[in-house]
Structures are given as structure tokens and as C-alpha cells.
Coordinates of C-alpha atoms in Angstrom, one line a residue:
X682 CA -31.8 -6.3 20.6
X683 CA -28.2 -5.1 21.1
X684 CA -26.5 -3.2 23.9
X685 CA -23.2 -1.5 23.5
X686 CA -23.0 0.9 26.5
X687 CA -23.4 1.0 30.2
X688 CA -26.4 2.9 31.5
X689 CA -25.3 4.5 34.8
X690 CA -27.7 7.5 34.5
X691 CA -30.8 5.3 34.5
X692 CA -32.3 3.6 37.5
X693 CA -31.9 -0.1 37.5
X694 CA -35.7 -0.4 37.6
X695 CA -35.9 1.3 34.2
X696 CA -33.6 -1.2 32.6
X697 CA -34.6 -4.4 30.9
X698 CA -33.0 -7.6 32.3
X699 CA -30.7 -7.8 29.4
X700 CA -29.6 -4.2 30.0
X701 CA -29.1 -4.8 33.7
X702 CA -27.0 -7.9 33.0
X703 CA -24.8 -6.2 30.5
X704 CA -24.4 -3.0 32.6
X705 CA -23.5 -5.1 35.7
X706 CA -21.0 -7.2 33.8
X707 CA -19.2 -4.1 32.4
X708 CA -19.0 -2.7 35.9
X709 CA -17.5 -5.9 37.3
X710 CA -15.1 -6.1 34.3
X711 CA -14.0 -2.5 34.9
X712 CA -13.2 -3.2 38.5
X713 CA -11.3 -6.4 37.7
X714 CA -9.2 -5.4 34.7
X715 CA -6.5 -2.8 34.2
X716 CA -7.5 0.1 31.9
X717 CA -5.4 -1.2 29.0
X718 CA -6.9 -4.7 29.2
X719 CA -10.4 -3.4 29.5
X720 CA -10.0 -1.0 26.5
X721 CA -8.6 -3.8 24.3
X722 CA -10.5 -6.9 25.3
X723 CA -13.9 -5.5 26.5
X724 CA -14.6 -2.0 25.0
X725 CA -15.7 -3.3 21.6
X726 CA -17.7 -6.3 22.8
X727 CA -21.5 -6.3 22.4
X728 CA -24.4 -8.3 23.9
X729 CA -26.3 -9.6 20.9
X730 CA -29.2 -11.3 22.7
X731 CA -30.2 -13.5 25.6
X732 CA -32.3 -16.4 24.4
X733 CA -33.5 -18.7 27.1
X734 CA -30.5 -19.4 29.3
X735 CA -27.9 -18.6 26.6
X736 CA -26.3 -15.1 26.2
X737 CA -24.8 -14.4 22.8
X738 CA -21.8 -12.0 22.9
X739 CA -20.0 -10.5 20.0
X740 CA -16.2 -10.2 20.2
X741 CA -14.3 -8.4 17.5
X742 CA -11.7 -11.2 17.2
X743 CA -11.8 -14.9 18.0
X744 CA -8.4 -14.7 19.7
X745 CA -10.2 -12.8 22.5
X746 CA -12.4 -15.7 23.5
X747 CA -9.6 -17.4 25.5
X748 CA -9.1 -14.2 27.5
X749 CA -12.8 -14.0 28.3
X750 CA -12.9 -17.6 29.3
X751 CA -9.9 -17.2 31.5
X752 CA -10.4 -13.8 33.0
X753 CA -14.0 -12.7 32.7
X754 CA -15.9 -15.9 33.3
X755 CA -16.5 -15.1 37.0
X756 CA -17.8 -11.6 36.1
X757 CA -20.2 -13.1 33.6
X758 CA -21.5 -15.7 36.1
X759 CA -21.8 -13.1 38.9
X760 CA -23.9 -10.8 36.7
X761 CA -26.1 -13.6 35.5
X762 CA -26.9 -14.8 39.0
X763 CA -27.6 -11.3 40.2
X764 CA -30.0 -10.5 37.4
X765 CA -31.4 -13.9 36.3
X766 CA -30.8 -15.9 39.4
X767 CA -29.2 -18.6 37.2
X768 CA -25.9 -19.6 35.6
X769 CA -26.3 -18.5 32.0
X770 CA -24.4 -20.2 29.2
X771 CA -22.3 -18.0 27.0
X772 CA -21.9 -18.2 23.2
X773 CA -19.4 -16.0 21.4
X774 CA -19.7 -14.8 17.8
X775 CA -17.0 -13.0 15.9
X776 CA -18.7 -11.5 12.8
X777 CA -20.5 -8.2 13.1
X778 CA -23.7 -9.5 11.5
X779 CA -26.9 -7.8 10.7
X780 CA -28.1 -8.8 14.2
X781 CA -25.9 -5.9 15.4
X782 CA -27.1 -2.8 13.6
X783 CA -24.4 -0.1 12.8
X784 CA -26.5 2.5 14.6
X785 CA -25.6 0.7 17.9
X786 CA -21.9 0.6 17.1
X787 CA -19.5 2.2 19.7
X788 CA -17.4 1.4 22.7
X789 CA -18.5 0.2 26.1
X790 CA -16.8 3.4 27.5
X791 CA -15.2 3.3 30.9
X792 CA -17.2 5.0 33.7
X793 CA -16.0 8.2 35.3
X794 CA -17.8 9.9 38.2
X795 CA -21.0 8.0 37.3
X796 CA -21.3 9.0 33.7
X797 CA -20.0 8.1 30.3
X798 CA -16.7 9.7 29.2
X799 CA -17.0 12.4 26.6
X800 CA -13.5 13.1 25.5
X801 CA -12.9 15.5 22.6
X802 CA -11.5 14.1 19.4
X803 CA -7.7 14.0 19.6
X804 CA -5.7 16.3 17.3
X805 CA -4.1 14.4 14.4
X806 CA -0.9 14.7 12.6
X807 CA -1.9 14.4 8.9
X808 CA 1.5 12.9 7.9
X809 CA 1.0 14.5 4.5
X810 CA 3.9 15.9 2.4
X811 CA 2.8 19.2 0.8
X812 CA 5.1 18.7 -2.2
X813 CA 3.1 15.9 -3.6
X814 CA 0.1 17.2 -5.6
X815 CA -1.9 16.3 -8.6
X816 CA -0.4 19.2 -10.5
X817 CA 3.1 17.9 -10.3
X818 CA 2.2 14.2 -10.8
X819 CA 3.4 13.3 -14.3
X820 CA 0.7 11.3 -16.1
X821 CA 1.6 8.5 -18.5
X822 CA 0.1 5.4 -20.0
X823 CA 1.1 3.3 -16.9
X824 CA -0.7 5.5 -14.3
X825 CA -3.5 7.3 -16.1
X826 CA -6.3 5.2 -14.6
X827 CA -4.8 5.2 -11.1
X828 CA -4.6 9.0 -11.3
X829 CA -8.1 9.3 -12.6
X830 CA -9.4 7.2 -9.7
X831 CA -7.5 9.2 -7.2
X832 CA -8.9 12.4 -8.6
X833 CA -12.4 11.0 -8.4
X834 CA -11.9 10.1 -4.7
X835 CA -10.6 13.5 -3.9
X836 CA -13.7 15.1 -5.4
X837 CA -16.3 12.8 -3.8
X838 CA -15.1 11.1 -0.6
X839 CA -16.6 7.6 0.0
X840 CA -19.2 8.0 -2.8
X841 CA -17.1 6.8 -5.8
X842 CA -14.6 4.1 -4.9
X843 CA -14.3 2.9 -1.3
X844 CA -11.9 1.6 -0.7
X845 CA -9.5 2.6 -3.5
X846 CA -6.7 0.1 -3.8
X847 CA -3.6 1.1 -5.9
X848 CA -0.8 -1.4 -6.4
X849 CA 2.4 -1.5 -8.3
X850 CA 6.2 -1.8 -7.9
X851 CA 8.3 0.6 -5.8
X852 CA 9.0 4.1 -7.1
X853 CA 6.0 4.3 -9.5
X854 CA 4.1 7.2 -7.7
X855 CA 1.8 5.4 -5.3
X856 CA 2.9 7.5 -2.3
X857 CA 2.6 10.6 -4.5
X858 CA -1.0 9.9 -5.3
X859 CA -1.9 9.1 -1.7
X860 CA -0.5 12.5 -0.6
X861 CA -2.1 14.3 -3.5
X862 CA -5.5 13.0 -2.5
X863 CA -5.0 14.1 1.1
X864 CA -3.7 17.6 0.1
X865 CA -6.5 18.1 -2.3
X866 CA -9.1 17.2 0.3
X867 CA -7.6 19.6 2.9
X868 CA -7.6 22.3 0.3
X869 CA -11.3 21.8 -0.4
X870 CA -12.3 21.0 3.2
X871 CA -9.8 22.5 5.6
X872 CA -11.4 20.9 8.7
X873 CA -11.5 17.4 7.3
X874 CA -9.8 14.8 9.5
X875 CA -7.2 13.3 7.2
X876 CA -4.3 11.0 8.0
X877 CA -1.6 9.5 5.8
X878 CA 0.4 6.7 7.4
X879 CA 2.6 3.8 6.2
X880 CA 1.3 0.5 7.4
X881 CA 4.5 -0.1 9.3
X882 CA 3.9 3.2 11.3
X883 CA 0.3 2.1 12.0
X884 CA 1.6 -1.1 13.4
X885 CA 4.2 0.6 15.6
X886 CA 1.6 3.2 16.9
X887 CA -0.8 0.4 17.7
X888 CA 1.7 -1.6 19.7
X889 CA 2.9 1.5 21.5
X890 CA -0.6 2.6 22.5
X891 CA -1.3 -1.0 23.6
X892 CA 1.8 -1.1 25.8
X893 CA 1.0 2.2 27.4
X894 CA -2.7 1.3 28.0
X895 CA -3.8 4.1 25.7
X896 CA -5.9 2.2 23.2
X897 CA -8.9 4.6 23.5
X898 CA -6.8 7.4 22.2
X899 CA -5.6 5.2 19.3
X900 CA -9.1 4.1 18.4
X901 CA -10.5 7.6 18.7
X902 CA -7.8 8.9 16.4
X903 CA -8.2 6.4 13.6
X904 CA -11.9 5.8 13.8
X905 CA -12.8 9.5 13.7
X906 CA -11.1 10.1 10.4
X907 CA -12.8 11.3 7.3
X908 CA -10.0 10.0 5.1
X909 CA -7.4 7.3 5.9
X910 CA -4.5 6.9 3.5
X911 CA -2.5 3.7 4.2
X912 CA 0.8 3.1 2.3
X913 CA 2.4 -0.3 1.7
X914 CA -0.4 -2.3 3.3
X915 CA 1.5 -5.5 2.5
X916 CA 3.7 -4.7 5.5
X917 CA 0.7 -5.8 7.7
X918 CA 1.2 -9.3 6.5
X919 CA 3.0 -11.7 8.9
X920 CA 2.3 -9.5 11.9
X921 CA 0.6 -10.7 15.1
X922 CA -3.1 -11.5 14.7
X923 CA -3.9 -8.7 17.1
X924 CA -2.4 -6.1 14.7
X925 CA -4.4 -7.3 11.7
X926 CA -7.4 -7.5 14.0
X927 CA -7.1 -3.9 15.0
X928 CA -6.8 -2.8 11.3
X929 CA -9.8 -4.9 10.4
X930 CA -11.9 -3.2 13.1
X931 CA -10.6 0.2 12.0
X932 CA -11.5 -0.5 8.4
X933 CA -15.0 -1.7 9.4
X934 CA -15.6 1.3 11.6
X935 CA -14.6 3.8 8.9
X936 CA -16.3 2.0 6.0
X937 CA -19.6 1.5 7.9
X938 CA -19.6 5.2 8.7
X939 CA -19.1 6.1 5.0
X940 CA -15.5 7.4 5.5
X941 CA -13.0 7.1 2.7
X942 CA -10.1 4.6 2.8
X943 CA -7.3 4.5 0.2
X944 CA -4.6 1.8 0.3
X945 CA -1.5 1.1 -1.7
X946 CA 0.5 -2.1 -2.0
X947 CA 3.4 -3.6 -4.0
X948 CA 1.1 -6.4 -5.2
X949 CA -2.6 -6.9 -6.0
X950 CA -5.0 -8.0 -3.3
X951 CA -5.1 -11.5 -4.7
X952 CA -1.4 -11.9 -3.9
X953 CA -1.5 -10.7 -0.3
X954 CA -1.1 -14.2 0.9
X955 CA 0.1 -13.3 4.4
X956 CA -3.0 -11.2 5.2
X957 CA -6.2 -12.7 6.6
X958 CA -8.8 -13.5 3.9
X959 CA -11.5 -11.3 5.4
X960 CA -9.1 -8.3 5.1
X961 CA -8.3 -9.1 1.5
X962 CA -12.0 -9.5 0.7
X963 CA -12.7 -6.0 2.0
X964 CA -9.8 -4.5 0.0
X965 CA -11.7 -5.6 -3.1
X966 CA -15.0 -4.0 -2.2
X967 CA -14.2 -0.8 -4.1
X968 CA -11.8 -0.3 -7.0
X969 CA -8.5 -1.9 -7.6
X970 CA -6.1 -0.1 -9.9
X971 CA -2.6 -1.0 -11.1
X972 CA 0.4 1.3 -11.8
X973 CA 3.0 0.1 -14.3
X974 CA 6.5 1.4 -15.0
X975 CA 6.6 4.6 -17.0
X976 CA 7.2 4.3 -20.8
X977 CA 10.1 6.2 -22.5
X978 CA 8.0 9.3 -23.2
X979 CA 6.8 9.5 -19.7
X980 CA 10.3 9.1 -18.3
X981 CA 11.4 12.0 -20.5
X982 CA 8.4 14.1 -19.1
X983 CA 9.3 13.1 -15.5
X984 CA 12.9 14.2 -16.1
X985 CA 11.8 17.5 -17.6
X986 CA 9.6 18.1 -14.6
X987 CA 12.3 17.4 -12.1
X988 CA 15.1 19.4 -13.7
X989 CA 13.0 22.6 -13.5
X990 CA 14.4 23.1 -10.0
X991 CA 18.0 22.5 -11.0
X992 CA 20.5 25.2 -12.1
X993 CA 21.9 23.1 -14.9
X994 CA 21.3 22.8 -18.7
X995 CA 20.2 19.3 -19.8
X996 CA 20.3 18.9 -23.6
X997 CA 17.7 16.7 -25.1
X998 CA 20.2 13.9 -25.9
X999 CA 21.2 13.8 -22.3
X1000 CA 17.6 13.4 -21.2
X1001 CA 17.1 10.7 -23.7
X1002 CA 20.2 8.9 -22.5
X1003 CA 19.0 9.0 -18.9
X1004 CA 15.5 7.9 -19.8
X1005 CA 17.0 4.9 -21.5
X1006 CA 19.1 3.9 -18.5
X1007 CA 16.4 3.6 -15.9
X1008 CA 13.1 2.1 -17.0
X1009 CA 11.8 0.3 -13.9
X1010 CA 10.7 3.2 -11.6
X1011 CA 10.9 7.0 -11.0
X1012 CA 13.0 6.7 -7.9
X1013 CA 16.0 5.6 -10.0
X1014 CA 15.6 8.7 -12.2
X1015 CA 15.5 10.9 -9.1
X1016 CA 18.6 9.2 -7.7
X1017 CA 20.4 9.6 -11.0
X1018 CA 19.6 13.4 -11.0
X1019 CA 21.0 13.6 -7.5
X1020 CA 24.2 11.9 -8.5
X1021 CA 24.5 14.3 -11.5
X1022 CA 23.8 17.4 -9.4
X1023 CA 26.5 16.4 -6.9
X1024 CA 29.1 16.0 -9.6
X1025 CA 28.1 19.2 -11.4
X1026 CA 28.4 21.1 -8.1
X1027 CA 31.8 19.7 -7.3
X1028 CA 33.1 20.3 -10.9
X1029 CA 31.3 23.6 -11.2
X1030 CA 29.5 22.5 -14.4
X1031 CA 26.7 24.3 -16.1
X1032 CA 25.8 21.9 -18.9
X1033 CA 25.2 18.2 -18.4
X1034 CA 26.4 16.3 -21.4
X1035 CA 25.9 12.5 -21.9
X1036 CA 29.5 11.9 -20.8
X1037 CA 29.0 13.8 -17.6
X1038 CA 25.8 12.0 -16.9
X1039 CA 27.4 8.6 -17.7
X1040 CA 30.2 9.3 -15.3
X1041 CA 27.9 10.5 -12.6
X1042 CA 25.7 7.4 -12.7
X1043 CA 28.4 4.8 -13.3
X1044 CA 28.3 3.5 -9.7
X1045 CA 24.5 3.3 -9.8
X1046 CA 24.5 1.4 -13.1
X1047 CA 27.2 -1.0 -11.9
X1048 CA 24.8 -1.8 -9.0
X1049 CA 22.4 -2.9 -11.7
X1050 CA 25.0 -5.3 -13.2
X1051 CA 25.4 -3.3 -16.4
X1052 CA 28.7 -2.6 -18.1
X1053 CA 30.0 0.4 -20.0
X1054 CA 32.6 -1.4 -22.1
X1055 CA 30.8 -3.8 -24.5
X1056 CA 30.3 -2.0 -27.9
X1057 CA 27.0 -2.6 -29.5
X1058 CA 28.8 -3.7 -32.7
X1059 CA 30.5 -6.5 -30.7
X1060 CA 27.1 -7.7 -29.6
X1061 CA 25.8 -7.6 -33.1
X1062 CA 28.8 -9.7 -34.3
X1063 CA 28.3 -12.3 -31.6
X1064 CA 24.6 -12.6 -32.2
X1065 CA 25.1 -12.7 -36.0
X1066 CA 27.8 -15.5 -35.7
X1067 CA 25.5 -17.5 -33.4
X1068 CA 22.5 -17.3 -35.8
X1069 CA 24.4 -17.3 -39.1
X1070 CA 23.3 -13.7 -39.9
X1071 CA 25.5 -10.8 -41.0
X1072 CA 25.8 -7.6 -39.1
X1073 CA 24.5 -5.8 -42.2
X1074 CA 21.4 -7.9 -42.1
X1075 CA 20.9 -7.3 -38.4
X1076 CA 21.1 -3.5 -39.1
X1077 CA 18.8 -3.8 -42.1
X1078 CA 15.1 -4.1 -42.4
X1079 CA 14.5 -7.5 -43.9
X1080 CA 11.7 -9.4 -42.2
X1081 CA 13.0 -13.0 -42.7
X1082 CA 12.3 -14.9 -39.5
X1083 CA 15.8 -15.8 -38.6
X1084 CA 17.1 -12.3 -39.2
X1085 CA 14.2 -10.8 -37.2
X1086 CA 15.0 -13.0 -34.3
X1087 CA 18.7 -12.2 -34.4
X1088 CA 18.0 -8.5 -34.7
X1089 CA 15.6 -8.6 -31.7
X1090 CA 18.1 -10.7 -29.6
X1091 CA 20.9 -8.2 -30.4
X1092 CA 18.6 -5.3 -29.4
X1093 CA 17.7 -7.1 -26.2
X1094 CA 21.3 -7.7 -25.3
X1095 CA 22.3 -4.2 -26.2
X1096 CA 19.7 -3.0 -23.7
X1097 CA 20.7 -5.6 -21.1
X1098 CA 24.5 -5.4 -21.3
X1099 CA 25.3 -1.7 -22.1
X1100 CA 24.6 1.7 -20.8
X1101 CA 23.4 3.1 -24.1
X1102 CA 20.1 4.9 -24.3
X1103 CA 17.3 3.5 -26.3
X1104 CA 17.6 6.2 -29.1
X1105 CA 21.4 5.4 -29.3
X1106 CA 20.7 1.7 -29.6
X1107 CA 18.1 2.3 -32.3
X1108 CA 20.7 4.5 -34.2
X1109 CA 23.2 1.6 -34.1
X1110 CA 20.6 -0.7 -35.7
X1111 CA 20.3 1.3 -38.9
X1112 CA 18.4 4.3 -37.5
X1113 CA 15.6 2.4 -35.9
X1114 CA 13.1 4.3 -33.7
X1115 CA 13.5 3.8 -29.9
X1116 CA 10.0 2.3 -29.8
X1117 CA 11.3 -0.5 -32.1
X1118 CA 14.0 -1.2 -29.5
X1119 CA 11.4 -1.3 -26.7
X1120 CA 9.2 -3.7 -28.6
X1121 CA 12.2 -6.0 -29.3
X1122 CA 13.4 -5.9 -25.7
X1123 CA 9.9 -6.6 -24.3
X1124 CA 9.3 -9.4 -26.8
X1125 CA 12.5 -11.3 -26.1
X1126 CA 12.2 -10.7 -22.4
X1127 CA 8.8 -12.4 -22.4
X1128 CA 9.9 -15.2 -24.6
X1129 CA 12.9 -16.0 -22.3
X1130 CA 10.5 -16.6 -19.5
X1131 CA 8.8 -19.4 -21.4
X1132 CA 11.2 -20.6 -24.0
X1133 CA 14.0 -22.7 -22.4
X1134 CA 15.9 -23.1 -25.7
X1135 CA 16.0 -19.3 -26.3
X1136 CA 17.1 -18.7 -22.8
X1137 CA 20.0 -21.1 -23.3
X1138 CA 20.9 -19.5 -26.6
X1139 CA 21.1 -16.1 -25.0
X1140 CA 23.2 -17.4 -22.1
X1141 CA 25.6 -18.9 -24.6
X1142 CA 26.0 -15.6 -26.4
X1143 CA 26.5 -13.7 -23.1
X1144 CA 29.3 -16.1 -22.1
X1145 CA 31.1 -15.3 -25.4
X1146 CA 30.7 -11.6 -24.8
X1147 CA 31.9 -11.5 -21.1

């Protein structure tokens, strides 16, 4: 038997003793506490049961127990003497167990003129950016499954994957997908209550509402949503326990009411070490999907998509050059195009050649510790001298083990130490395809992480080149 509200409209003789006790306690707590303290520490509490002389009370956070022991003990004792004529013992529980059915969920609302408050749902700022849609999201091998999951959610809220957890490095399209889901839902269901919010903003809003004593508005806003889109949830880590506690309660309220939650992070749930375990566990209830950096073809497609709004001509070799320079995320590509647009505007250019692009992005590439001055042939000569292989053999196609290693190391260093595009590097190695360069780079990169000897060899070659 669970009680979650006061019962001011019913005569006390109509109430059970448990109901009388809980109603009286809430009245005393309301008189004793400020509105903000009542809303935060009492509103979500529940009387689970009274068994013998022990009252079991649910609190939505174990950190609240000390507040109750310090500030509400007298109210509990007074209510127990008035109703039971004895001093009840009080036991606090912190998990919303099956003893507390979801049908009884809700707040112990503050009384007003002898009745429960019935405030209308607050208006919400969706926070969505209309420019992010599924139509202009460039799909590639690294994001195909994340996009598919996002589409599925946008078509069937809370019935397919709930929550949907998307993770990956910065600039890979996580924010784009969150906004695309929200925009698609509002297109299909215009009156849906949708909110996109970075985790940092959620934290700031919570603390501000708590400071102003407006927690009811905060809770009504977030717990009445049909779709909550939270970006960069890892930002919640390391915050005060009250902040994680509030998000935990918001998550539970929405999930138990079959409302959709979509989260993004820069790492998988298993690596969110600074978040409470019970939160991480809930993040894994639905589907977890990774986004990886775009491959060369996808980067070309992204560039083609983004230059449609620019008044400049980009030849294919310029696009290939740019796609070869930035392979970690989309944001770098966007930044490079902004640099190029600025230079083209100042110099009144119409066509963006490789030379123009290289000059425009020079500062950005220097930030990434790349250089423009080491010729690929010099790298080939240094690698060949180290491994006892000729430059002709490095450029050739023989598959002898020591030649293959030298060739792949030379390709790796050409990618690491120069500003040449992948196709250009491939051309300098006897006309190899850019995919061959990618394979060599990725292979040596992974070997360096585990092979100390190879790492020392490459460091030695780099010192001779610098």
C-alpha cells in the first residue's frame, strides 16, 4: 500500500491510519520548510508501508536521509503520535522497488487553498537546430548503423530502442543525429513535447532552479517530455551527487512512462567511470551504437555536400586533397572550408586549387604538428636507408617481407609528416590506390601501439628527417 499525495478533500474519518499519518506529516513538513526545500527533499518521497511500529519511507536518493533525520524527525514523530499514539520507528529505502507501483508515481504536491495544485504544463524551448536533418546527414560506413537506429527511433518513439545511446569522438555527427530525430518527430507529431539539451545545460538549469526554489517547474518541464535528447552525457560525471540524482529521477520518470530518451557521449557506457553505476546500467537498457571517423569516400561526400552552399568551384583533386588532410572528424573539414572561403573572399577567387587550399589551411595543419616541407621522396630515401631497401623497391610491388614493411612505414610517415593527400601519396608510391595508403597507415599505426621495437625504429627515422 503506497501513498504519494495529501488528501485534503477527504474527511479524516474517511482515511486509513496510514493515509492520515502521511497526510499529516506532509502538512507539517510544508509548514516547516521553505518551498524550495520541500520541493527538493519531500515532493518525491513516498510512504511504502507501516508494519507494526515501523514506517518504511522511500527517498529518491540516500543523500537525503541526513536532511530528513536532521530537519524532519520532529514532524514524523508528531504525526505518528497524533495518529498512532506512539513513537514510530522510521526506515528509509532508496530503490523504487515493485512495492511502489508506477501507477502511484507523482509528487506530494504543495497545498493551495485546500486543494492540490493543478498547474498547466510549462512551455518548452525545444533547443533544436532546424538545419540538422536526416536528409543532409551524410551516411558512411562509420555511421550507417547509428543513423539506422536514429531513424527507427524517430518512427517509433519508445517502442524500438529506449534509451538509444550513441557514442564516438567529437565532430562525427552525434549532435546532428540528435537534432534530426527531434526535427523528424516534430514534423510527424507537431504537438509532441521534445527537448534537445547538452548535459552541461541540464546541469546549469537544475542548479539555477534549485537556487531560485523553482524545482517544480524544472521537474514538470523535463518529466512531461515525450522525447528527451541529451548531448555529451559524460559531462554529468564528476558533478555533485544531487545533479546525477536529479537526472537519475528524470530518466526513471520518463522511461517508466514509456517516453523516449536518446543520449550521446564521447565514450561507451562502460567507460563512463565518473558516473554512478546505476545510471550507467540504465544507459545500457536499450541500444548502444558507435560512430567512427568517416572513411575517405565519406569525407569526399561530406565535402561535396557542404560546398553546395559556396560560390566557388572545387575541382576533384582539391576535394581529394582536403579529404586526405583531415581524417579524424567532420568538424575539421568544416573548419577547413571556412578558412578557404575567407581566403577566396579576400582574394576574390572563383576556383579553389590545391595550392589555394593548402595556403588557406596552413595554420590549421600546423596546429596538428604537420609540416609542408618534407618531400615524400626524402621520406622514402630515409626509410630505405634504415631498412636496406632501395627507393625503387619501395615504389614497386614486390611482396618480400622487409620491402613490404619499409613501404608501409614510408606511407605511414608520408601521412604523418606531410600535407599530401592520400591519392597524392599513392601516386608517389608507384601509382598505388589511396585505399592501399589507408591500409598501410592503419596497420603501422596499430603495430606502433604494441611493438616497442617498431616504435623506436620510426622515432629514429623521424629524427633523421627533422
